[in-house]
Tab-separated table of C-alpha atoms and ligand atoms in Angstrom:
chain	number	residue	atom	x	y	z
B	19	MET	CA	87.659	-30.058	97.533
B	20	SER	CA	86.195	-32.808	95.564
B	21	ASN	CA	83.335	-33.708	97.322
B	22	PRO	CA	82.097	-30.872	99.648
B	23	GLN	CA	78.466	-32.422	100.340
B	24	TYR	CA	80.599	-35.255	102.401
B	25	VAL	CA	82.086	-32.848	104.465
B	26	PRO	CA	79.934	-33.312	107.799
B	27	ALA	CA	79.585	-29.586	109.577
B	28	VAL	CA	81.774	-30.660	112.585
B	29	VAL	CA	84.514	-30.475	110.350
B	30	PRO	CA	86.327	-26.875	111.394
B	31	ARG	CA	85.777	-28.125	115.153
B	32	LEU	CA	88.392	-30.482	114.973
B	33	GLU	CA	91.828	-30.203	116.120
B	34	ILE	CA	93.630	-30.466	113.191
B	35	PRO	CA	96.625	-28.382	112.116
B	36	GLY	CA	95.729	-28.166	108.394
B	37	THR	CA	93.258	-27.662	104.759
B	38	LEU	CA	90.882	-30.223	104.374
B	39	THR	CA	91.741	-31.595	101.140
B	40	ASP	CA	88.837	-34.206	100.843
B	41	ALA	CA	85.996	-36.402	102.172
B	42	ALA	CA	84.704	-39.494	101.371
B	43	PRO	CA	81.591	-42.002	103.140
B	44	PHE	CA	83.785	-44.572	104.456
B	45	GLY	CA	83.851	-48.359	105.485
B	46	ASN	CA	80.585	-50.844	105.509
B	47	GLY	CA	80.024	-50.873	109.202
B	48	HIS	CA	76.075	-51.643	110.207
B	49	ILE	CA	76.132	-49.139	112.724
B	50	ASN	CA	78.132	-45.868	113.229
B	51	THR	CA	78.441	-44.081	109.524
B	52	THR	CA	81.716	-43.287	108.887
B	53	TYR	CA	83.755	-40.419	106.880
B	54	LEU	CA	87.780	-41.017	105.546
B	55	LEU	CA	88.884	-36.900	106.421
B	56	SER	CA	91.955	-36.049	104.275
B	57	PHE	CA	93.766	-33.021	105.345
B	58	LEU	CA	97.453	-31.683	103.833
B	59	SER	CA	99.115	-30.767	107.464
B	60	ARG	CA	99.854	-27.131	107.884
B	61	ASP	CA	103.020	-28.903	109.992
B	62	SER	CA	104.729	-30.997	108.222
B	63	GLY	CA	103.389	-30.336	104.103
B	64	SER	CA	101.958	-33.803	103.867
B	65	LEU	CA	98.878	-35.034	103.188
B	66	GLN	CA	97.039	-36.663	107.010
B	67	LYS	CA	93.964	-38.830	107.255
B	68	TYR	CA	91.116	-38.909	109.640
B	69	ILE	CA	87.943	-41.242	110.605
B	70	LEU	CA	85.117	-39.106	111.532
B	71	GLN	CA	82.382	-40.957	112.457
B	72	GLN	CA	78.927	-40.138	113.722
B	73	ILE	CA	77.920	-42.628	116.247
B	74	ASN	CA	74.556	-44.041	116.550
B	75	THR	CA	72.838	-43.151	119.748
B	76	GLN	CA	70.125	-44.795	118.856
B	77	VAL	CA	72.279	-47.901	119.739
B	78	PHE	CA	74.486	-46.142	122.236
B	79	GLN	CA	72.690	-44.390	124.172
B	80	GLU	CA	74.714	-42.969	126.005
B	81	PRO	CA	77.635	-41.856	124.234
B	82	GLU	CA	79.538	-40.135	127.435
B	83	HIS	CA	79.918	-43.446	128.776
B	84	LEU	CA	81.270	-45.388	125.508
B	85	MET	CA	83.608	-42.342	125.130
B	86	GLU	CA	85.248	-42.520	128.289
B	87	ASN	CA	85.387	-46.789	127.529
B	88	ILE	CA	87.436	-45.708	124.810
B	89	PHE	CA	90.024	-42.884	125.805
B	90	SER	CA	90.836	-45.403	128.880
B	91	VAL	CA	90.979	-48.382	127.004
B	92	CYS	CA	92.969	-47.021	124.155
B	93	THR	CA	95.094	-45.250	126.924
B	94	TYR	CA	96.091	-48.528	128.575
B	95	LEU	CA	96.245	-50.245	125.055
B	96	ARG	CA	99.356	-47.603	123.870
B	97	GLN	CA	101.052	-48.687	126.749
B	98	ARG	CA	101.094	-51.976	126.593
B	99	VAL	CA	102.297	-51.498	122.484
B	100	LEU	CA	104.797	-49.063	123.754
B	101	ALA	CA	105.898	-51.973	126.653
B	102	ARG	CA	106.332	-54.603	123.879
B	103	GLY	CA	108.477	-52.123	121.369
B	104	GLY	CA	105.703	-51.781	119.124
B	105	ASP	CA	104.272	-48.722	117.306
B	106	PRO	CA	101.168	-47.354	118.672
B	107	GLU	CA	100.180	-45.253	115.579
B	108	LYS	CA	99.237	-48.569	113.941
B	109	GLU	CA	98.702	-51.117	116.288
B	110	THR	CA	95.699	-48.787	118.286
B	111	LEU	CA	93.700	-46.192	117.624
B	112	THR	CA	93.896	-42.894	118.842
B	113	LEU	CA	91.488	-40.257	119.304
B	114	VAL	CA	91.533	-36.415	117.522
B	115	PRO	CA	90.315	-33.996	119.888
B	116	PHE	CA	87.571	-31.016	118.962
B	117	SER	CA	88.620	-27.666	119.820
B	118	ASN	CA	86.842	-27.807	123.338
B	119	GLY	CA	89.373	-30.339	124.246
B	120	GLU	CA	86.694	-33.170	124.305
B	121	HIS	CA	86.741	-36.540	121.998
B	122	LEU	CA	82.838	-36.074	122.086
B	123	LEU	CA	81.118	-33.232	119.805
B	124	TYR	CA	77.163	-32.644	119.800
B	125	ASP	CA	76.414	-30.548	116.638
B	126	ASN	CA	73.573	-27.956	115.978
B	127	GLU	CA	71.062	-31.115	115.649
B	128	GLY	CA	72.217	-32.772	118.357
B	129	ARG	CA	74.273	-35.251	116.224
B	130	CYS	CA	77.078	-37.031	118.178
B	131	TRP	CA	80.574	-37.360	117.069
B	132	ARG	CA	84.467	-38.486	117.280
B	133	CYS	CA	87.294	-38.872	115.465
B	134	TYR	CA	90.271	-41.134	115.461
B	135	ARG	CA	93.766	-40.746	113.384
B	136	TYR	CA	93.188	-43.026	110.366
B	137	VAL	CA	96.059	-45.789	110.310
B	138	GLU	CA	97.883	-45.274	107.604
B	139	ASN	CA	98.456	-48.116	104.788
B	140	SER	CA	95.671	-49.771	106.349
B	141	VAL	CA	92.698	-51.776	104.843
B	142	SER	CA	89.748	-54.187	106.089
B	143	TYR	CA	87.860	-57.151	104.716
B	144	ASP	CA	84.361	-57.614	105.029
B	145	PHE	CA	84.799	-61.555	103.438
B	146	ALA	CA	88.265	-63.625	103.784
B	147	ASP	CA	89.983	-64.539	100.919
B	148	THR	CA	92.798	-67.254	101.971
B	149	PRO	CA	93.239	-68.310	105.091
B	150	GLN	CA	96.251	-66.173	106.418
B	151	ILE	CA	93.262	-63.231	106.866
B	152	MET	CA	91.545	-65.391	109.050
B	153	GLU	CA	94.564	-66.472	110.877
B	154	GLY	CA	96.192	-62.959	110.750
B	155	ALA	CA	92.267	-62.096	112.325
B	156	GLY	CA	93.204	-64.968	114.953
B	157	ARG	CA	95.752	-63.271	116.253
B	158	ALA	CA	94.854	-60.177	116.271
B	159	PHE	CA	91.082	-60.367	118.712
B	160	GLY	CA	93.258	-63.519	120.287
B	161	ARG	CA	96.184	-60.413	121.179
B	162	PHE	CA	93.310	-57.796	121.698
B	163	GLN	CA	91.767	-60.205	124.511
B	164	MET	CA	95.782	-60.958	126.129
B	165	ASP	CA	96.368	-57.584	126.117
B	166	LEU	CA	93.011	-56.412	127.857
B	167	ASP	CA	93.781	-58.757	130.400
B	168	GLY	CA	94.293	-57.142	133.492
B	169	TYR	CA	92.315	-54.422	132.553
B	170	PRO	CA	89.954	-53.325	135.588
B	171	ALA	CA	86.539	-54.584	134.245
B	172	GLU	CA	84.930	-53.201	136.835
B	173	LYS	CA	85.908	-49.396	135.543
B	174	LEU	CA	83.949	-50.225	132.147
B	175	TRP	CA	80.478	-49.015	131.645
B	176	GLU	CA	78.100	-51.384	129.708
B	177	THR	CA	77.389	-49.208	126.317
B	178	ILE	CA	75.176	-52.379	125.013
B	179	PRO	CA	73.529	-53.785	128.523
B	180	HIS	CA	72.810	-58.086	127.796
B	181	PHE	CA	74.626	-57.313	124.411
B	182	HIS	CA	75.373	-61.168	123.643
B	183	ASP	CA	73.171	-62.609	126.406
B	184	THR	CA	71.301	-65.310	124.429
B	185	PRO	CA	68.256	-66.051	126.214
B	186	SER	CA	67.688	-62.387	126.873
B	187	ARG	CA	67.873	-62.147	122.942
B	188	TYR	CA	65.887	-64.983	122.437
B	189	ALA	CA	63.564	-63.543	124.225
B	190	ASP	CA	63.571	-60.189	122.238
B	191	PHE	CA	62.768	-62.316	119.104
B	192	CYS	CA	60.085	-64.186	120.689
B	193	ARG	CA	58.483	-60.797	121.677
B	194	ALA	CA	58.536	-59.435	118.261
B	195	VAL	CA	57.194	-62.395	116.631
B	196	GLU	CA	54.230	-62.095	119.165
B	197	GLU	CA	53.872	-58.541	118.483
B	198	ASP	CA	54.006	-58.689	115.394
B	199	SER	CA	54.075	-54.931	114.474
B	200	LEU	CA	54.378	-54.936	110.442
B	201	GLY	CA	52.613	-58.149	109.901
B	202	ARG	CA	55.552	-59.761	108.405
B	203	ALA	CA	55.666	-62.731	110.402
B	204	ASP	CA	53.264	-64.782	108.703
B	205	SER	CA	55.944	-64.795	105.376
B	206	VAL	CA	58.705	-65.890	107.917
B	207	GLN	CA	57.144	-68.909	109.720
B	208	GLU	CA	60.467	-70.907	108.363
B	209	GLU	CA	62.634	-68.591	109.506
B	210	ILE	CA	60.793	-68.434	113.058
B	211	ALA	CA	60.721	-72.186	113.172
B	212	PHE	CA	64.107	-72.958	112.432
B	213	TRP	CA	65.132	-70.641	115.177
B	214	LYS	CA	62.577	-71.907	117.987
B	215	SER	CA	63.732	-75.547	117.580
B	216	ARG	CA	66.698	-74.282	118.343
B	217	GLU	CA	65.447	-72.944	121.419
B	218	ALA	CA	67.774	-75.060	123.778
B	219	ASP	CA	70.634	-74.399	122.291
B	220	PHE	CA	70.246	-69.884	123.450
B	221	TYR	CA	70.198	-71.109	127.116
B	222	ARG	CA	73.544	-73.201	126.834
B	223	VAL	CA	75.998	-71.139	127.778
B	224	GLN	CA	74.834	-67.913	130.147
B	225	PRO	CA	73.980	-70.405	133.060
B	226	LEU	CA	77.795	-70.854	132.742
B	227	LEU	CA	78.624	-67.655	133.626
B	228	GLU	CA	76.268	-67.067	136.094
B	229	GLU	CA	77.310	-70.072	138.244
B	230	GLY	CA	81.394	-68.918	137.780
B	231	ARG	CA	82.172	-71.987	135.502
B	232	LEU	CA	83.181	-69.795	132.784
B	233	PRO	CA	85.389	-66.008	133.168
B	234	LEU	CA	84.173	-63.078	132.607
B	235	ARG	CA	86.630	-61.227	130.639
B	236	VAL	CA	86.888	-58.082	129.017
B	237	THR	CA	86.363	-58.391	125.259
B	238	HIS	CA	85.204	-56.587	122.195
B	239	ASN	CA	82.203	-58.222	120.910
B	240	ASP	CA	82.110	-57.612	118.156
B	241	THR	CA	84.458	-58.894	116.066
B	242	LYS	CA	83.799	-59.370	112.986
B	243	LEU	CA	86.534	-59.254	109.976
B	244	ASN	CA	86.140	-55.983	108.727
B	245	ASN	CA	87.061	-54.808	112.735
B	246	VAL	CA	90.318	-55.482	111.735
B	247	LEU	CA	93.090	-53.814	109.751
B	248	PHE	CA	95.465	-55.150	107.686
B	249	ASP	CA	98.889	-53.957	106.378
B	250	ARG	CA	97.769	-53.325	103.017
B	251	ASP	CA	100.871	-54.598	101.560
B	252	THR	CA	102.138	-57.297	103.396
B	253	ASN	CA	98.613	-58.641	104.687
B	254	ALA	CA	99.904	-58.697	108.397
B	255	PRO	CA	97.331	-57.972	111.085
B	256	LEU	CA	97.802	-54.666	112.504
B	257	CYS	CA	94.914	-53.185	114.764
B	258	VAL	CA	91.916	-53.651	115.830
B	259	VAL	CA	89.400	-51.424	115.657
B	260	ASP	CA	85.362	-50.854	116.751
B	261	LEU	CA	85.584	-50.236	119.689
B	262	ASP	CA	82.036	-49.503	121.349
B	263	THR	CA	81.171	-52.405	122.585
B	264	ILE	CA	84.103	-53.608	124.251
B	265	MET	CA	82.845	-54.670	128.080
B	266	PRO	CA	83.026	-57.520	130.423
B	267	GLY	CA	82.038	-60.839	128.783
B	268	LEU	CA	83.029	-64.473	127.536
B	269	SER	CA	85.987	-65.440	125.551
B	270	LEU	CA	83.373	-67.348	123.465
B	271	TYR	CA	81.675	-64.413	122.400
B	272	ASP	CA	84.811	-62.978	120.518
B	273	PHE	CA	85.846	-66.087	119.179
B	274	GLY	CA	82.273	-67.023	117.901
B	275	ASP	CA	81.464	-63.937	116.651
B	276	SER	CA	84.971	-63.609	114.155
B	277	LEU	CA	83.559	-67.139	112.972
B	278	ARG	CA	80.230	-66.218	112.307
B	279	ALA	CA	80.969	-63.745	109.882
B	280	GLY	CA	84.802	-64.501	108.643
B	281	ALA	CA	84.440	-68.588	107.802
B	282	SER	CA	81.522	-67.920	105.307
B	283	THR	CA	82.246	-69.194	101.929
B	284	ALA	CA	79.875	-65.860	101.064
B	285	ALA	CA	78.852	-62.399	102.115
B	286	GLU	CA	76.763	-61.905	105.068
B	287	ASP	CA	74.126	-60.770	103.058
B	288	GLU	CA	74.157	-62.866	99.600
B	289	ARG	CA	71.327	-63.914	98.410
B	290	ASP	CA	72.425	-67.451	96.442
B	291	LEU	CA	72.245	-69.598	99.157
B	292	SER	CA	73.690	-71.837	97.671
B	293	LYS	CA	77.347	-69.804	97.518
B	294	VAL	CA	76.576	-70.076	101.874
B	295	SER	CA	78.828	-72.383	103.633
B	296	PHE	CA	80.733	-72.725	106.354
B	297	SER	CA	84.631	-72.751	105.753
B	298	LEU	CA	86.353	-75.705	107.856
B	299	GLU	CA	89.378	-74.425	106.758
B	300	MET	CA	88.806	-70.811	107.609
B	301	PHE	CA	87.637	-72.075	110.939
B	302	GLU	CA	91.165	-74.337	111.622
B	303	ALA	CA	93.179	-70.996	110.297
B	304	PHE	CA	91.448	-68.734	112.850
B	305	THR	CA	91.821	-70.874	115.784
B	306	ARG	CA	95.539	-71.658	115.153
B	307	GLY	CA	95.818	-67.258	115.422
B	308	PHE	CA	93.368	-66.962	118.214
B	309	LEU	CA	95.191	-69.965	119.709
B	310	SER	CA	98.359	-68.896	119.280
B	311	GLU	CA	98.099	-65.765	121.441
B	312	THR	CA	95.626	-66.848	124.700
B	313	ARG	CA	95.915	-70.533	124.637
B	314	SER	CA	97.956	-70.323	127.608
B	315	VAL	CA	95.099	-68.230	129.722
B	316	LEU	CA	92.141	-70.398	127.977
B	317	THR	CA	90.254	-72.767	130.760
B	318	GLU	CA	89.620	-76.339	129.729
B	319	GLU	CA	85.582	-75.192	129.750
B	320	GLU	CA	86.376	-72.388	127.489
B	321	LEU	CA	87.961	-74.460	124.610
B	322	ALA	CA	85.398	-77.163	125.108
B	323	LEU	CA	83.281	-74.492	123.644
B	324	LEU	CA	84.905	-73.176	121.402
B	325	PRO	CA	83.501	-74.992	118.330
B	326	PHE	CA	79.628	-74.308	119.285
B	327	SER	CA	80.330	-70.688	119.951
B	328	ALA	CA	80.181	-70.366	116.612
B	329	LYS	CA	77.394	-71.476	116.306
B	330	LEU	CA	75.817	-69.836	118.837
B	331	MET	CA	76.977	-66.635	117.787
B	332	THR	CA	75.492	-67.146	114.528
B	333	MET	CA	72.613	-67.765	115.893
B	334	GLU	CA	72.453	-64.873	117.745
B	335	CYS	CA	72.977	-62.609	114.979
B	336	GLY	CA	70.607	-65.210	112.959
B	337	ILE	CA	67.671	-63.810	115.351
B	338	ARG	CA	68.859	-60.077	115.631
B	339	PHE	CA	68.307	-59.929	112.188
B	340	LEU	CA	65.298	-61.302	111.431
B	341	THR	CA	63.944	-59.382	115.202
B	342	ASP	CA	64.872	-55.883	112.933
B	343	TYR	CA	62.877	-57.762	109.951
B	344	LEU	CA	59.613	-58.216	112.180
B	345	GLN	CA	60.498	-54.531	113.370
B	346	GLY	CA	60.899	-52.559	111.229
B	347	ASP	CA	64.652	-52.425	110.214
B	348	THR	CA	65.183	-49.688	112.737
B	349	TYR	CA	68.576	-50.850	114.263
B	350	PHE	CA	71.255	-52.731	111.639
B	351	LYS	CA	71.670	-50.027	108.430
B	352	ILE	CA	70.174	-51.186	105.161
B	353	HIS	CA	70.420	-50.993	101.829
B	354	ARG	CA	67.303	-52.712	100.329
B	355	PRO	CA	64.072	-53.854	101.074
B	356	GLY	CA	64.611	-56.901	103.121
B	357	HIS	CA	68.235	-56.834	103.733
B	358	ASN	CA	67.902	-58.208	106.906
B	359	LEU	CA	65.949	-61.017	106.073
B	360	ASP	CA	68.463	-61.912	103.552
B	361	ARG	CA	71.058	-61.586	106.538
B	362	CYS	CA	68.737	-63.748	108.870
B	363	ARG	CA	68.883	-66.707	105.390
B	364	THR	CA	72.752	-66.468	105.762
B	365	GLN	CA	72.873	-66.898	109.160
B	366	MET	CA	70.429	-69.796	109.097
B	367	LYS	CA	72.121	-71.942	106.352
B	368	LEU	CA	75.696	-71.143	108.453
B	369	VAL	CA	74.281	-72.921	111.594
B	370	ALA	CA	72.626	-75.357	109.570
B	371	ASP	CA	76.077	-76.068	108.006
B	372	MET	CA	77.650	-75.838	111.490
B	373	GLU	CA	75.947	-78.995	112.894
B	374	THR	CA	76.341	-80.910	109.770
B	375	LYS	CA	80.260	-79.966	110.744
B	376	SER	CA	80.108	-79.847	114.500
B	377	ARG	CA	82.480	-83.330	114.550
B	378	GLU	CA	84.982	-82.133	112.266
B	379	MET	CA	85.046	-78.641	114.223
B	380	MET	CA	85.846	-80.374	117.589
B	381	ASP	CA	89.152	-82.692	115.726
B	382	ILE	CA	90.520	-79.584	114.742
B	383	LEU	CA	90.338	-77.724	117.599
B	384	ARG	CA	92.454	-80.539	119.202
B	385	ARG	CA	94.453	-80.556	116.681
B	386	CYS	CA	95.347	-77.132	117.233
B	387	LEU	CA	95.803	-77.474	120.740
F	417	ADP	P1	80.503	-48.819	112.359
F	417	ADP	O1	80.593	-49.183	114.260
F	417	ADP	O2	79.731	-48.516	111.605
F	417	ADP	O3	81.513	-50.889	112.091
F	417	ADP	P2	84.013	-49.065	112.619
F	417	ADP	O4	84.103	-48.326	113.387
F	417	ADP	O5	84.265	-50.729	112.668
F	417	ADP	O6	82.115	-48.423	112.435
F	417	ADP	O7	84.461	-48.320	111.796
F	417	ADP	C1	84.160	-48.339	110.077
F	417	ADP	C2	85.156	-49.440	109.398
F	417	ADP	O8	86.446	-47.920	109.298
F	417	ADP	C3	85.753	-50.012	109.935
F	417	ADP	O9	85.901	-51.105	109.210
F	417	ADP	C4	87.010	-50.212	108.924
F	417	ADP	O10	87.177	-50.520	108.031
F	417	ADP	C5	87.112	-48.265	108.773
F	417	ADP	N1	88.012	-47.731	110.301
F	417	ADP	C6	87.918	-47.222	111.349
F	417	ADP	N2	89.034	-47.288	112.125
F	417	ADP	C7	89.633	-46.866	111.518
F	417	ADP	C8	91.077	-45.672	111.476
F	417	ADP	N3	91.151	-45.476	112.599
F	417	ADP	N4	91.661	-46.289	110.824
F	417	ADP	C9	91.127	-47.003	109.281
F	417	ADP	N5	90.315	-47.279	109.151
F	417	ADP	C10	89.806	-47.339	110.066
F	418	GN1	C1	76.960	-54.916	113.760
F	418	GN1	O1	79.073	-52.633	113.759
F	418	GN1	P1	79.266	-53.258	112.727
F	418	GN1	O2	78.997	-53.272	111.765
F	418	GN1	O3	80.751	-53.267	113.058
F	418	GN1	C2	76.510	-55.653	115.231
F	418	GN1	C3	77.441	-56.936	115.528
F	418	GN1	C4	76.436	-57.582	114.815
F	418	GN1	C5	77.155	-56.806	112.664
F	418	GN1	C6	76.498	-58.219	111.708
F	418	GN1	C7	76.616	-52.523	117.802
F	418	GN1	O4	78.243	-54.876	113.633
F	418	GN1	O5	77.049	-56.628	116.727
F	418	GN1	O6	77.367	-58.639	114.631
F	418	GN1	O7	76.423	-55.377	113.314
F	418	GN1	N1	77.170	-54.358	116.386
F	418	GN1	C8	76.218	-53.446	117.143
F	418	GN1	O8	77.229	-57.542	110.571
F	418	GN1	O9	75.716	-54.378	117.360
F	419	MG	MG1	82.692	-51.788	112.394
């Protein structure tokens, strides 16, 4: 065992026949804590890998509900993949039970764990280097939405209520500014003003949902690029991961959030803002991929709002980062002081850039249709 310090105490309680040979922290998620485990299989003698995750129970307060959603959705997706002759080991997530037969385990300190099989020969990207990656991500998230088109939405628990309810996010942000519990608001007046001047945009989509003009679908709701696994050799999209936020939602959420994260020319936390812009080339590639899967079901009203959704989801994420900064960085994992503020600023730069490019985004959408 090369890294005994990274072996969570729950490892012996996994139902895996074999010997642990390695364990290490894995991935760059902001919410859960992820480990990659390697086992020498007792049955085959080969090396088998697993993803063990400590679920963030401050964010997901009902982990039993969350796991019920995930198990049921994974079972459903497995059937869909098999029906089209695909390989469910690569194209969907597979949960691994603990020795009590459950997919969820609390350790002695009350921490909550789950485990998936590692999707072999996969890689995820925090950042898209080529339009092919973005087109692949578009296809992956588009197909994911289509695969869940017939899934009974009423069976899903709402794991984070009002997750993409942008008026409610805006109200949370205003409250955090008002309360200013750490006295940080004074130093971020420019950022606060930037979001407040766009208040009306936060209220543009939600009423359309409430009036029934936009259809409620089963959506992923956290479609950032590193939640897609690609084939390490061919870069073909394989599988969508991070299923914690699957809930009824708008297709606009999934489309917009992917572009927020994937069409930026720099990392989400880049401090040199001159490097941050919204890439129309990446926008076009993703749109092409997404529509190749979803064109037949999206309504005219959904289609017309796709470009705006990229801006809306970037605005939402920007105020979430700033809200967390104002409240003392309790939600998103941070790795340096001011990290959430840096993240907020990249989102501001992207929003401003999208505003100057909105006509071109509409033209690109028309070209892709
Ligand atoms: P978080 O909610 O913290 O973002 P994720 O579930 O997205 O956690 O996992 C973090 C990273 O681990 C993902 O971005 C992906 O790169 C990788 N990952 C997650 N599940 C698997 C899996 N089954 N096989 C391979 N890689 C995975
Ligand atoms: C979080 O879990 P992760 O890192 O894939 C967050 C998303 C944000 C994203 C910003 C459950 O995603 O909503 O858009 O960070 N997930 C949750 O990078 O809040
Ligand atoms: Mg993730």
